[in-house]
Short mmCIF file of C-alpha atoms (C1' of nucleotides) in Angstrom, two decimals:
data_model
loop_
_atom_site.label_atom_id
_atom_site.label_comp_id
_atom_site.label_asym_id
_atom_site.label_seq_id
_atom_site.Cartn_x
_atom_site.Cartn_y
_atom_site.Cartn_z
CA MET A 1 0.14 0.10 -0.02
CA ASN A 2 1.01 3.40 -0.89
CA ALA A 3 2.85 5.15 2.00
CA THR A 4 0.86 8.26 1.89
CA LYS A 5 -2.21 6.44 2.07
CA GLU A 6 -1.21 4.61 5.00
CA PHE A 7 -0.14 7.54 6.75
CA ILE A 8 -3.40 9.08 6.27
CA ILE A 9 -5.37 5.82 7.71
CA VAL A 10 -2.89 5.66 10.77
CA GLU A 11 -3.22 9.56 11.46
CA SER A 12 -7.11 9.61 10.94
CA SER A 13 -7.45 6.46 12.95
CA LYS A 14 -6.45 8.66 16.01
CA LEU A 15 -9.56 11.00 15.28
CA PHE A 16 -11.90 8.10 15.00
CA LEU A 17 -10.86 6.93 18.52
CA ARG A 18 -12.25 10.42 19.88
CA LYS A 19 -15.25 11.06 17.68
CA ASN A 20 -17.68 8.95 15.66
CA PHE A 21 -17.56 9.08 11.95
CA LYS A 22 -20.20 11.59 11.64
CA GLU A 23 -18.44 13.82 14.13
CA VAL A 24 -14.97 13.67 12.34
CA THR A 25 -15.02 16.27 9.68
CA MET A 26 -12.86 16.16 6.44
CA GLN A 27 -11.25 19.51 7.51
CA GLU A 28 -9.99 17.70 10.68
CA ILE A 29 -8.56 14.98 8.61
CA VAL A 30 -6.56 16.95 6.34
CA GLN A 31 -5.32 19.17 9.32
CA LYS A 32 -4.22 16.12 11.12
CA THR A 33 -2.46 14.76 8.05
CA GLY A 34 -1.19 18.13 7.08
CA LEU A 35 -2.41 17.41 3.46
CA SER A 36 -5.00 19.12 1.25
CA LYS A 37 -8.50 17.95 0.44
CA GLY A 38 -7.23 17.20 -3.24
CA ALA A 39 -4.51 15.07 -1.91
CA PHE A 40 -6.93 13.06 0.38
CA TYR A 41 -9.40 12.64 -2.57
CA HIS A 42 -6.52 11.48 -4.69
CA HIS A 43 -6.19 8.41 -2.41
CA PHE A 44 -9.65 7.88 -1.32
CA LYS A 45 -12.75 8.22 -3.16
CA SER A 46 -14.85 9.12 -0.06
CA LYS A 47 -14.83 9.73 3.81
CA GLU A 48 -16.60 6.38 3.93
CA GLU A 49 -13.87 4.59 2.00
CA LEU A 50 -11.39 6.04 4.34
CA PHE A 51 -13.34 4.69 7.49
CA THR A 52 -13.63 1.18 6.09
CA GLU A 53 -9.79 1.20 5.98
CA VAL A 54 -9.47 2.63 9.39
CA LEU A 55 -11.83 -0.07 10.66
CA ASN A 56 -9.78 -2.71 8.78
CA TYR A 57 -6.62 -1.30 10.45
CA PHE A 58 -8.10 -1.25 13.94
CA PHE A 59 -9.24 -4.86 13.73
CA THR A 60 -6.12 -6.13 11.93
CA HIS A 61 -3.54 -4.00 14.15
CA VAL A 62 -4.93 -2.80 17.22
CA PHE A 63 -7.85 -4.71 18.58
CA VAL A 64 -6.51 -8.19 17.68
CA HIS A 65 -5.52 -11.26 19.47
CA ASN A 66 -2.78 -13.62 18.38
CA TYR A 67 -3.88 -16.78 19.44
CA GLU A 68 -1.12 -18.81 18.15
CA ALA A 69 1.00 -17.16 20.81
CA TYR A 70 -1.23 -18.10 23.69
CA SER A 71 -0.41 -21.24 25.65
CA THR A 72 -2.93 -24.08 25.10
CA GLU A 73 -1.22 -26.39 27.71
CA SER A 74 -3.95 -25.66 30.07
CA PHE A 75 -7.08 -23.44 30.33
CA TYR A 76 -5.59 -21.59 33.09
CA ALA A 77 -2.50 -20.68 30.90
CA PHE A 78 -4.46 -19.80 28.05
CA TYR A 79 -6.71 -17.27 29.70
CA HIS A 80 -3.81 -15.73 31.55
CA ASP A 81 -2.15 -15.18 28.23
CA TYR A 82 -5.47 -13.81 26.95
CA ALA A 83 -5.79 -11.45 29.82
CA ASN A 84 -1.95 -10.16 29.16
CA ALA A 85 -2.63 -9.63 25.70
CA VAL A 86 -5.79 -7.58 26.40
CA GLN A 87 -3.30 -5.49 28.52
CA ASN A 88 -1.19 -4.97 25.17
CA ILE A 89 -4.05 -4.12 23.17
CA GLY A 90 -4.81 -1.54 25.68
CA LYS A 91 -1.36 -0.23 25.31
CA ARG A 92 -1.70 0.01 21.58
CA TYR A 93 -4.93 1.75 21.93
CA LEU A 94 -3.33 4.50 24.16
CA GLU A 95 -0.26 4.82 21.92
CA ASN A 96 -2.90 6.18 19.01
CA MET A 97 -3.54 9.05 21.59
CA LYS A 98 -0.10 10.17 23.04
CA ASP A 99 0.22 13.37 20.57
CA GLU A 100 -3.44 14.44 21.66
CA GLU A 101 -3.85 17.36 24.33
CA ASN A 102 -6.84 15.73 26.31
CA SER A 103 -5.84 11.90 26.39
CA PHE A 104 -9.28 10.78 26.93
CA PHE A 105 -10.85 8.21 24.88
CA ASN A 106 -14.46 8.73 23.87
CA MET A 107 -14.75 5.80 21.32
CA ASN A 108 -13.80 2.33 22.04
CA TYR A 109 -13.87 -1.33 20.77
CA PHE A 110 -17.76 -1.36 21.28
CA THR A 111 -18.64 2.00 20.17
CA LEU A 112 -16.60 1.53 16.99
CA ILE A 113 -18.30 -1.66 16.13
CA PHE A 114 -21.79 -0.14 16.62
CA ASP A 115 -20.77 2.88 14.63
CA ALA A 116 -19.80 0.86 11.82
CA LEU A 117 -22.71 -1.35 11.88
CA ARG A 118 -24.75 1.46 11.39
CA ILE A 119 -22.82 2.79 8.45
CA PHE A 120 -22.02 -0.66 6.93
CA PRO A 121 -24.65 -3.25 7.64
CA ASP A 122 -22.63 -5.78 5.84
CA PHE A 123 -19.96 -5.15 8.49
CA ARG A 124 -22.06 -7.32 10.89
CA GLN A 125 -21.16 -10.63 9.14
CA THR A 126 -17.52 -9.79 9.56
CA VAL A 127 -17.92 -9.13 13.21
CA VAL A 128 -20.12 -12.16 13.95
CA THR A 129 -17.60 -14.28 12.00
CA GLY A 130 -14.93 -13.08 14.22
CA PHE A 131 -16.75 -13.65 17.55
CA LYS A 132 -17.46 -17.16 16.49
CA ALA A 133 -13.89 -17.89 15.60
CA GLU A 134 -12.81 -16.64 18.92
CA ILE A 135 -15.56 -18.67 20.89
CA GLU A 136 -14.46 -21.91 18.85
CA ILE A 137 -10.71 -21.30 19.92
CA TRP A 138 -11.91 -21.07 23.59
CA LYS A 139 -14.24 -23.96 23.38
CA SER A 140 -11.22 -26.08 21.97
CA VAL A 141 -9.10 -25.18 24.83
CA ILE A 142 -11.70 -25.59 27.32
CA GLY A 143 -12.69 -29.10 25.82
CA LYS A 144 -8.97 -30.14 25.96
CA ALA A 145 -8.80 -29.03 29.68
CA ARG A 146 -12.04 -30.97 30.54
CA ALA A 147 -10.52 -34.04 28.88
CA ASN A 148 -7.39 -33.63 30.69
CA GLY A 149 -8.91 -33.52 33.94
CA GLU A 150 -7.87 -29.98 34.68
CA ILE A 151 -11.51 -28.57 35.05
CA GLN A 152 -14.93 -30.31 35.60
CA SER A 153 -18.20 -28.25 35.31
CA SER A 154 -21.82 -28.99 34.71
CA MET A 155 -21.31 -26.10 32.24
CA THR A 156 -20.75 -26.97 28.42
CA ASP A 157 -17.68 -25.69 26.92
CA GLU A 158 -19.52 -23.11 24.89
CA GLU A 159 -21.18 -21.91 28.27
CA ILE A 160 -17.84 -21.45 29.81
CA ALA A 161 -16.22 -19.90 26.83
CA MET A 162 -19.27 -17.32 26.63
CA THR A 163 -19.02 -16.76 30.33
CA PHE A 164 -15.44 -15.84 30.36
CA ILE A 165 -15.45 -13.72 27.18
CA SER A 166 -18.69 -11.76 27.78
CA LEU A 167 -17.74 -11.25 31.42
CA SER A 168 -14.51 -9.63 30.31
CA ASP A 169 -16.42 -7.50 27.77
CA GLY A 170 -18.94 -6.36 30.24
CA ILE A 171 -16.26 -5.46 32.87
CA ALA A 172 -14.29 -3.40 30.20
CA MET A 173 -17.50 -1.67 29.31
CA HIS A 174 -18.28 -0.56 32.87
CA MET A 175 -14.77 0.49 33.44
CA ILE A 176 -14.51 2.55 30.39
CA VAL A 177 -17.69 4.22 31.50
CA ARG A 178 -16.34 4.73 34.84
CA GLY A 179 -13.15 6.31 33.36
CA ILE A 180 -10.97 3.80 34.83
CA ARG A 181 -7.34 3.41 33.43
CA ILE A 182 -7.30 1.09 30.66
CA ASN A 183 -4.21 -1.03 32.44
CA GLU A 184 -6.52 -1.56 35.53
CA VAL A 185 -9.14 -3.32 33.58
CA ARG A 186 -7.16 -6.33 33.13
CA ASP A 187 -6.58 -6.93 36.62
CA ILE A 188 -10.19 -6.76 37.46
CA PHE A 189 -11.49 -9.21 35.14
CA LEU A 190 -8.51 -11.52 35.69
CA ASN A 191 -9.34 -11.60 39.36
CA LEU A 192 -12.88 -12.59 38.48
CA TRP A 193 -11.73 -15.24 35.98
CA ASP A 194 -9.46 -16.70 38.58
CA LYS A 195 -12.37 -17.09 41.01
CA LEU A 196 -14.54 -18.67 38.53
CA TYR A 197 -11.69 -20.99 37.57
CA GLU A 198 -11.17 -22.00 41.21
CA GLN A 199 -14.97 -23.15 41.03
CA ILE A 200 -14.32 -25.39 37.96
CA LYS A 201 -10.80 -26.57 38.46
CA VAL A 202 -10.65 -30.24 39.72
CA MET B 1 -44.81 18.85 31.58
CA ASN B 2 -46.54 20.44 28.57
CA ALA B 3 -47.97 17.81 26.30
CA THR B 4 -46.57 18.90 23.24
CA LYS B 5 -43.15 18.98 24.76
CA GLU B 6 -43.51 15.44 26.00
CA PHE B 7 -44.93 14.22 22.70
CA ILE B 8 -41.75 15.76 20.92
CA ILE B 9 -39.53 13.85 23.53
CA VAL B 10 -41.33 10.65 23.11
CA GLU B 11 -41.45 10.70 19.34
CA SER B 12 -37.95 11.99 18.79
CA SER B 13 -36.66 9.36 21.18
CA LYS B 14 -37.59 6.77 18.60
CA LEU B 15 -35.16 8.61 16.13
CA PHE B 16 -32.59 8.45 18.70
CA LEU B 17 -32.71 4.60 19.23
CA ARG B 18 -31.78 4.55 15.23
CA LYS B 19 -29.16 7.11 15.01
CA ASN B 20 -26.82 8.92 17.18
CA PHE B 21 -27.00 12.52 18.02
CA LYS B 22 -25.12 13.98 15.07
CA GLU B 23 -27.03 11.57 12.61
CA VAL B 24 -30.50 12.83 13.64
CA THR B 25 -31.40 15.99 12.07
CA MET B 26 -33.80 18.67 12.91
CA GLN B 27 -35.53 17.96 9.70
CA GLU B 28 -36.18 14.28 10.75
CA ILE B 29 -37.59 15.60 14.14
CA VAL B 30 -39.95 18.04 12.76
CA GLN B 31 -41.05 15.43 10.14
CA LYS B 32 -41.57 12.78 12.71
CA THR B 33 -43.56 15.16 15.18
CA GLY B 34 -45.47 16.78 12.38
CA LEU B 35 -44.78 20.08 13.78
CA SER B 36 -42.82 23.08 12.38
CA LYS B 37 -39.21 24.32 13.36
CA GLY B 38 -40.88 27.20 14.97
CA ALA B 39 -42.98 24.77 17.20
CA PHE B 40 -39.93 22.74 18.19
CA TYR B 41 -37.73 25.81 19.16
CA HIS B 42 -40.78 27.19 21.15
CA HIS B 43 -40.49 24.25 23.25
CA PHE B 44 -36.53 23.74 23.24
CA LYS B 45 -33.73 25.94 23.08
CA SER B 46 -31.67 23.46 21.13
CA LYS B 47 -31.34 20.04 19.66
CA GLU B 48 -28.93 19.26 22.71
CA GLU B 49 -31.37 20.34 25.22
CA LEU B 50 -33.81 17.87 23.46
CA PHE B 51 -31.32 15.15 23.72
CA THR B 52 -30.74 15.70 27.53
CA GLU B 53 -34.67 15.24 27.81
CA VAL B 54 -34.64 12.22 25.54
CA LEU B 55 -31.90 10.59 27.69
CA ASN B 56 -33.79 11.55 30.72
CA TYR B 57 -36.78 9.91 29.39
CA PHE B 58 -34.77 6.71 28.44
CA PHE B 59 -33.10 6.26 31.84
CA THR B 60 -36.23 7.11 33.93
CA HIS B 61 -38.83 5.26 31.62
CA VAL B 62 -37.18 2.56 29.49
CA PHE B 63 -33.89 1.56 30.89
CA VAL B 64 -34.93 1.30 34.33
CA HIS B 65 -35.08 -1.31 37.04
CA ASN B 66 -37.65 -1.12 39.61
CA TYR B 67 -35.73 -2.64 42.52
CA GLU B 68 -38.37 -2.43 45.01
CA ALA B 69 -40.72 -4.79 43.15
CA TYR B 70 -37.89 -7.53 43.24
CA SER B 71 -37.87 -10.16 45.67
CA THR B 72 -35.02 -10.01 48.45
CA GLU B 73 -36.10 -13.20 49.90
CA SER B 74 -33.37 -15.00 48.22
CA PHE B 75 -30.69 -14.02 45.82
CA TYR B 76 -31.95 -16.72 43.43
CA ALA B 77 -35.41 -15.28 43.41
CA PHE B 78 -33.87 -11.66 43.23
CA TYR B 79 -31.81 -12.48 40.15
CA HIS B 80 -34.51 -14.14 38.39
CA ASP B 81 -36.94 -11.21 39.01
CA TYR B 82 -34.18 -8.99 37.72
CA ALA B 83 -33.77 -11.11 34.58
CA ASN B 84 -37.48 -10.96 33.98
CA ALA B 85 -37.35 -7.07 34.17
CA VAL B 86 -34.56 -7.13 31.67
CA GLN B 87 -37.18 -8.82 29.37
CA ASN B 88 -39.74 -6.08 30.03
CA ILE B 89 -37.20 -3.51 29.40
CA GLY B 90 -36.56 -5.24 26.02
CA LYS B 91 -40.35 -4.99 25.27
CA ARG B 92 -40.51 -1.33 26.12
CA TYR B 93 -37.37 -0.76 23.98
CA LEU B 94 -39.10 -2.45 20.96
CA GLU B 95 -42.40 -0.65 21.51
CA ASN B 96 -40.62 2.60 20.58
CA MET B 97 -39.93 0.96 17.19
CA LYS B 98 -43.21 -0.58 16.06
CA ASP B 99 -44.08 2.42 13.84
CA GLU B 100 -40.93 2.08 11.94
CA GLU B 101 -40.29 0.46 8.88
CA ASN B 102 -37.09 -1.43 9.37
CA SER B 103 -37.43 -2.58 12.92
CA PHE B 104 -33.76 -2.94 13.46
CA PHE B 105 -32.24 -1.07 16.34
CA ASN B 106 -28.85 0.36 15.63
CA MET B 107 -28.65 2.38 19.15
CA ASN B 108 -28.88 0.55 22.31
CA TYR B 109 -28.37 1.07 25.94
CA PHE B 110 -24.58 1.04 25.55
CA THR B 111 -24.22 3.41 22.52
CA LEU B 112 -26.45 5.87 23.90
CA ILE B 113 -24.51 6.20 27.06
CA PHE B 114 -21.26 6.46 25.10
CA ASP B 115 -22.76 9.04 22.82
CA ALA B 116 -24.16 11.04 25.60
CA LEU B 117 -20.69 10.90 27.36
CA ARG B 118 -19.20 12.23 24.39
CA ILE B 119 -21.46 15.35 24.15
CA PHE B 120 -22.22 15.81 27.82
CA PRO B 121 -18.96 14.78 29.84
CA ASP B 122 -20.90 15.59 33.22
CA PHE B 123 -23.11 12.64 32.13
CA ARG B 124 -20.52 10.48 33.23
CA GLN B 125 -21.14 11.16 36.97
CA THR B 126 -24.69 10.58 36.59
CA VAL B 127 -24.04 7.03 34.83
CA VAL B 128 -21.49 6.13 37.26
CA THR B 129 -23.57 6.97 40.33
CA GLY B 130 -26.29 4.77 39.00
CA PHE B 131 -23.97 1.89 38.20
CA LYS B 132 -22.78 2.08 42.04
CA ALA B 133 -26.17 2.34 43.26
CA GLU B 134 -26.93 -0.98 41.39
CA ILE B 135 -23.90 -2.69 42.54
CA GLU B 136 -24.90 -1.74 46.21
CA ILE B 137 -28.43 -3.35 45.85
CA TRP B 138 -27.00 -6.51 44.55
CA LYS B 139 -24.42 -6.60 47.41
CA SER B 140 -26.92 -6.26 49.89
CA VAL B 141 -28.91 -9.04 48.51
CA ILE B 142 -25.99 -11.30 48.28
CA GLY B 143 -24.81 -10.43 51.54
CA LYS B 144 -27.99 -11.23 53.07
CA ALA B 145 -28.10 -14.59 51.09
CA ARG B 146 -24.68 -15.32 52.31
CA ALA B 147 -25.66 -14.89 56.00
CA ASN B 148 -28.85 -17.02 55.44
CA GLY B 149 -26.66 -19.75 54.16
CA GLU B 150 -28.09 -19.80 50.78
CA ILE B 151 -24.90 -19.31 49.16
CA GLN B 152 -21.25 -19.81 50.00
CA SER B 153 -18.26 -18.56 47.79
CA SER B 154 -14.64 -17.41 48.10
CA MET B 155 -15.84 -14.27 46.29
CA THR B 156 -16.72 -11.13 48.01
CA ASP B 157 -20.23 -9.84 47.61
CA GLU B 158 -19.02 -7.13 45.34
CA GLU B 159 -17.12 -9.63 42.91
CA ILE B 160 -20.23 -11.81 42.75
CA ALA B 161 -22.41 -8.64 42.18
CA MET B 162 -19.89 -7.49 39.44
CA THR B 163 -19.75 -11.05 37.84
CA PHE B 164 -23.52 -11.44 37.51
CA ILE B 165 -24.25 -7.78 36.22
CA SER B 166 -21.08 -7.48 34.01
CA LEU B 167 -21.89 -10.99 32.52
CA SER B 168 -25.44 -10.21 31.48
CA ASP B 169 -24.16 -6.69 30.00
CA GLY B 170 -21.45 -8.45 27.99
CA ILE B 171 -23.82 -11.23 26.85
CA ALA B 172 -26.54 -8.46 25.75
CA MET B 173 -23.73 -6.55 23.77
CA HIS B 174 -22.72 -9.78 22.10
CA MET B 175 -26.23 -10.67 21.02
CA ILE B 176 -27.12 -7.18 19.90
CA VAL B 177 -24.02 -7.23 17.76
CA ARG B 178 -25.20 -10.54 16.44
CA GLY B 179 -28.70 -9.24 15.82
CA ILE B 180 -30.55 -11.76 17.95
CA ARG B 181 -33.89 -10.94 18.98
CA ILE B 182 -34.10 -9.09 22.28
CA ASN B 183 -36.23 -11.38 24.01
CA GLU B 184 -33.73 -14.29 23.68
CA VAL B 185 -31.11 -12.27 25.37
CA ARG B 186 -32.73 -13.01 28.83
CA ASP B 187 -32.75 -16.81 28.38
CA ILE B 188 -29.16 -16.82 27.55
CA PHE B 189 -27.87 -14.89 30.30
CA LEU B 190 -30.09 -16.45 32.81
CA ASN B 191 -29.05 -19.84 31.95
CA LEU B 192 -25.44 -18.78 32.72
CA TRP B 193 -26.50 -17.07 36.05
CA ASP B 194 -28.36 -20.26 37.06
CA LYS B 195 -25.12 -22.44 36.24
CA LEU B 196 -22.94 -19.73 38.32
CA TYR B 197 -25.61 -19.88 41.03
CA GLU B 198 -25.38 -23.71 41.21
CA GLN B 199 -21.50 -23.30 42.07
CA ILE B 200 -22.14 -20.90 44.93
CA LYS B 201 -25.31 -22.24 46.45
CA VAL B 202 -24.87 -24.25 49.70
"C1'" DC C 1 -56.88 41.16 23.98
"C1'" DA C 2 -52.92 39.43 25.80
"C1'" DT C 3 -50.22 35.44 25.77
"C1'" DT C 4 -49.26 31.06 24.11
"C1'" DA C 5 -48.60 27.83 20.35
"C1'" DC C 6 -47.21 27.30 16.14
"C1'" DA C 7 -45.99 27.96 11.02
"C1'" DG C 8 -42.48 28.25 7.41
"C1'" DA C 9 -39.59 31.48 4.98
"C1'" DC C 10 -35.31 32.41 5.78
"C1'" DC C 11 -30.17 32.68 7.54
"C1'" DG C 12 -25.06 32.05 7.82
"C1'" DA C 13 -22.09 28.24 8.77
"C1'" DA C 14 -20.36 23.94 7.97
"C1'" DC C 15 -20.46 19.98 5.38
"C1'" DA C 16 -18.38 16.35 1.83
"C1'" DG C 17 -16.87 16.66 -2.39
"C1'" DT C 18 -15.01 18.74 -7.03
"C1'" DC C 19 -12.11 20.75 -10.32
"C1'" DG C 20 -8.53 23.28 -12.64
"C1'" DG C 21 -4.19 23.99 -12.10
"C1'" DT C 22 0.81 23.38 -9.99
"C1'" DT C 23 4.67 20.78 -8.41
"C1'" DT C 24 7.79 16.72 -8.50
"C1'" DA C 25 10.14 13.14 -10.14
"C1'" DA C 26 11.03 9.33 -12.94
"C1'" DA C 27 10.96 7.91 -17.89
"C1'" DA C 28 11.71 8.85 -22.69
"C1'" DT C 29 13.87 11.13 -26.29
"C1'" DT C 30 17.34 13.81 -28.56
"C1'" DA D 1 24.18 14.94 -20.58
"C1'" DA D 2 20.45 17.95 -21.71
"C1'" DT D 3 15.98 18.27 -22.80
"C1'" DT D 4 11.35 17.05 -23.42
"C1'" DT D 5 7.26 14.05 -22.16
"C1'" DT D 6 4.19 11.79 -18.93
"C1'" DA D 7 1.95 10.64 -14.85
"C1'" DA D 8 1.03 10.71 -10.26
"C1'" DA D 9 0.74 13.77 -6.05
"C1'" DC D 10 -0.77 17.38 -4.22
"C1'" DC D 11 -3.02 22.02 -3.77
"C1'" DG D 12 -6.93 25.08 -2.27
"C1'" DA D 13 -10.74 28.02 -3.87
"C1'" DC D 14 -15.11 26.70 -5.12
"C1'" DT D 15 -19.81 24.14 -5.27
"C1'" DG D 16 -24.17 22.57 -4.12
"C1'" DT D 17 -26.47 21.05 -0.18
"C1'" DT D 18 -27.64 20.32 4.37
"C1'" DC D 19 -27.10 21.93 8.94
"C1'" DG D 20 -28.98 23.96 13.48
"C1'" DG D 21 -31.17 27.81 14.38
"C1'" DT D 22 -34.03 32.54 13.92
"C1'" DC D 23 -37.43 35.60 12.79
"C1'" DT D 24 -41.92 37.58 11.55
"C1'" DG D 25 -46.32 36.53 10.94
"C1'" DT D 26 -50.70 34.20 12.00
"C1'" DA D 27 -53.93 31.30 14.85
"C1'" DA D 28 -55.56 29.48 18.88
"C1'" DT D 29 -56.52 30.13 23.64
"C1'" DG D 30 -58.49 31.80 27.98
#
DNA sequence: CATTACAGACCGAACAGTCGGTTTAAAATT
DNA sequence: AATTTTAAACCGACTGTTCGGTCTGTAATG
């Protein structure tokens, strides 16, 4: 990809972490990139096209889990690796803000998704596919842990997976609303995960 | 409150369940209400003022729990009452949409809060206060259940409360993204709540 | 008949996007 | 090596439209 185009995506992605699609103006984008409107429209056919690229950037470079790197030795090791990765995602998220005056995030993983769904209804399929893939990975680790005798529960693998994932998402959302520091979120849901784990470990 | 003003709030609230603040235009508001611009600005000094009233309407008439009505006999009865109330909230939410062609909700409890936080930073305090009050109610019911010998857990009352609340919120968010029918959300998280309950009940 | 409620023409600002033209640098030609 | 050609990158004034909001006039109300 063209370097300038990539530069525009990365720079304007910072704007989309503070305001939603409608609130970010072309004027702000050209100001942030230091380019002109003509230059922008040379690389993108519309503001919407930029936004699709920004979303793609977020979901392939920022809000992304590298599951291959997580231990599948035990469920315990797996979800601890996952929690640490969430911490790193938070750090990448904050890096996108360090050149802003008021380092307060008004958009987040969830609002970005809902904003995108409103503008691009087809985006739903992409998100749902991603969710399902994530659940499958958790299920397989959990199933293995159950077979190993690491854990034991009346819940199905899928129920355990959904409980862990949804709990962390719910906690994250509450903490974002409360304005808590991103790095503290991990500790809060990891503590609860450990407590849940205690109840299912053999 | 003036009947026309209330009518404007209720009618335009339906628009704010489909689009965010910036996306909803004055033209749509006057069209939806069948009134004129002059009439609107006779009752409200700005679009923002309307939005504060709409938010107030949502959080006092739609997205609201009537905790006094919930059983505090047992934690089990309490969270079942809560889950049923969530069902009713979902129904009220859907009622606001029945006169629209495409009955698909693009805004929800969470996006509304985040939209509001961006426009009215002071709204955070209101939301956080509400969250804390909710947790306190749960904590007291859980504490009582523990004292009664209904439940037993290595988790603190607050941890149990946060686990239950955040889990249902996380589930709701996932299900909204998936486009699942609102009424099914209750069954999904209530099932998980029951499983968690099984593990802490004496 | 004074006040409230409403209508709708109207306003300037802001919006996304366009367009004619300039700069830059590499490729082609002499 | 010097000159010409070509194309991509970029510029910013400009366009048509829509935005939230105002203003003046009229109808209803009590």
